[in-house]
PDB file of C-alpha atoms in Angstrom:
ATOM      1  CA  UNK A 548      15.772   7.712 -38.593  1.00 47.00           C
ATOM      2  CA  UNK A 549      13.741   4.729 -37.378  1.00 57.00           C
ATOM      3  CA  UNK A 550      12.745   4.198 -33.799  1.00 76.00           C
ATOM      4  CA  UNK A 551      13.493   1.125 -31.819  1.00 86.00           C
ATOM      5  CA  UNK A 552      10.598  -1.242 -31.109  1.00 94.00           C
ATOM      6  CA  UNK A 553       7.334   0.489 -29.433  1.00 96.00           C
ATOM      7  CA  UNK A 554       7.651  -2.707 -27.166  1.00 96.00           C
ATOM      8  CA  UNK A 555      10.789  -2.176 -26.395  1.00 95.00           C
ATOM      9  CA  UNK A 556      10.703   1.450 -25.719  1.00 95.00           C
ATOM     10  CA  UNK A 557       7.863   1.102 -23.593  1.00 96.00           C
ATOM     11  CA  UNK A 558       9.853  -1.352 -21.130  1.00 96.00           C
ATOM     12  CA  UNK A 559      12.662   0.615 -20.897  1.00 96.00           C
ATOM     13  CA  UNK A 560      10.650   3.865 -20.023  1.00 97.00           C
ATOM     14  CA  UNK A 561       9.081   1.416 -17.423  1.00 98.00           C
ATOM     15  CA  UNK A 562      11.974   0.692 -15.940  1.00 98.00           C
ATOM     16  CA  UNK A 563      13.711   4.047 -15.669  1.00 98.00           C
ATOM     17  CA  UNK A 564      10.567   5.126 -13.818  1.00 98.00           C
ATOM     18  CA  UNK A 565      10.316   2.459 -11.198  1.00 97.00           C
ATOM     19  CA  UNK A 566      14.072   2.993 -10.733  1.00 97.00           C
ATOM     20  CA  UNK A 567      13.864   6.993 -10.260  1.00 98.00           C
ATOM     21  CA  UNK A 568      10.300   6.466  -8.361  1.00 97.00           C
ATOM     22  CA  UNK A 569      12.089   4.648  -5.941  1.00 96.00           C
ATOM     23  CA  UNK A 570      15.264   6.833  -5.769  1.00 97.00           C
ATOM     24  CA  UNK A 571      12.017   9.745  -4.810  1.00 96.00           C
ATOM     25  CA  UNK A 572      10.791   7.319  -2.321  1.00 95.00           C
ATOM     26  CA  UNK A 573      13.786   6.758   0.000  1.00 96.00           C
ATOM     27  CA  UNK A 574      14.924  10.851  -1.144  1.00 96.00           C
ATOM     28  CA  UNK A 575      11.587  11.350   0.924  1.00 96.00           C
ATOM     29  CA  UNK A 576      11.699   8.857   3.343  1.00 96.00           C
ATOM     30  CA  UNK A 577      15.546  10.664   4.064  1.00 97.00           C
ATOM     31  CA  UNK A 578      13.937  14.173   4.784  1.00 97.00           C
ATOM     32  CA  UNK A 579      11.161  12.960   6.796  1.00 97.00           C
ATOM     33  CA  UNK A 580      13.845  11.803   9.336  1.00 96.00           C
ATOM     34  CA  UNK A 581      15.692  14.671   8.879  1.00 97.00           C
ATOM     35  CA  UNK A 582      12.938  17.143   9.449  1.00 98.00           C
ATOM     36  CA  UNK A 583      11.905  15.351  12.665  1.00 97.00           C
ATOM     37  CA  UNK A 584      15.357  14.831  13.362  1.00 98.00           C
ATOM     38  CA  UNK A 585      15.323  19.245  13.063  1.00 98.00           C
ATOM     39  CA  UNK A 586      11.841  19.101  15.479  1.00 98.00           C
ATOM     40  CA  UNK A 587      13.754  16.721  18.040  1.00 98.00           C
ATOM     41  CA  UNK A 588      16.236  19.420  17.987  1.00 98.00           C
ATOM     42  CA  UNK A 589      14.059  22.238  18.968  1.00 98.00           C
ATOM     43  CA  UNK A 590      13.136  24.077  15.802  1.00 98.00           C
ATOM     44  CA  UNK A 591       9.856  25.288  15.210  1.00 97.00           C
ATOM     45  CA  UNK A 592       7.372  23.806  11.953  1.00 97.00           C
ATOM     46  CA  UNK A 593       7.510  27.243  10.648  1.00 98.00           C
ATOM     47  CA  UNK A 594      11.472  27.114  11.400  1.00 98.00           C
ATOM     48  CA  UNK A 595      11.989  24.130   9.026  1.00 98.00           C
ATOM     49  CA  UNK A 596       9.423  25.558   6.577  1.00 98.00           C
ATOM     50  CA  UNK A 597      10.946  28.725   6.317  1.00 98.00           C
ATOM     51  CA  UNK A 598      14.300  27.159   6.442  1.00 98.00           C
ATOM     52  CA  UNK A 599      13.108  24.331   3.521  1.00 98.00           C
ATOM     53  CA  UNK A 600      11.553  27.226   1.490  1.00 98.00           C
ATOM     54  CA  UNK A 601       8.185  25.403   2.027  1.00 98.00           C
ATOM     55  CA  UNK A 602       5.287  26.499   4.149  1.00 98.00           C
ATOM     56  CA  UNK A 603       4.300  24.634   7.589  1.00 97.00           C
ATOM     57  CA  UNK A 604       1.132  22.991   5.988  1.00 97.00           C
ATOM     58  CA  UNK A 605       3.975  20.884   3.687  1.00 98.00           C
ATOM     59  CA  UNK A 606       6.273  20.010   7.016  1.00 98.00           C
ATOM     60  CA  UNK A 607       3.068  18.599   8.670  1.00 97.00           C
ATOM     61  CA  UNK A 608       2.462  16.485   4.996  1.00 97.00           C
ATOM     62  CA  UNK A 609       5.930  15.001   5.221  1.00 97.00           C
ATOM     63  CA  UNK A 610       5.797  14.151   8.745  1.00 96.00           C
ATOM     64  CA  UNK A 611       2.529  12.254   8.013  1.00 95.00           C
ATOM     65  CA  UNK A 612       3.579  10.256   5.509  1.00 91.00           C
ATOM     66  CA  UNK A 613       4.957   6.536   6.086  1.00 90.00           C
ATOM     67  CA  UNK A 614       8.615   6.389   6.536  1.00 87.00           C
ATOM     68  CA  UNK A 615      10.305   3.371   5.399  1.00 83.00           C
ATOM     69  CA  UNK A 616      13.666   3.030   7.163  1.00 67.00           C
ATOM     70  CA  UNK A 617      16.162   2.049   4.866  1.00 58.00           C
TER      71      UNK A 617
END
């Protein structure tokens, strides 16, 4: 079986993973504004952890991260 151009192969994988990179980007941007969307609402960090199945420290991480609205 012969394999398509190196090339070739090597653009396509390029393009797949801006395309799913950015699909992880806005994914992240989404629960950033729904996790401070959760705080607004009167839950507790360790609420939304617990809730997430991720610990406090992470909650704080996505909160400080950049949000680009979409």
């Amino acid at each position: 079986m012969s394999r398509d151009d190196p090339w070739a192969r090597a653009r396509k994988a390029t393009a797949e993973m801006e395309y799913h990179l950015s699909a992880i980007a806005r994914l992240a941007d989404e629960r950033a504004l729904a996790v401070q969307e959760l705080l607004d609402r009167g839950l507790t960090r360790s609420e939304v952890a617990r809730r997430l199945g991720v610990t406090p420290a992470v909650i704080t991480k996505i909160l400080k991260r950049p949000v680009a609205r979409h």
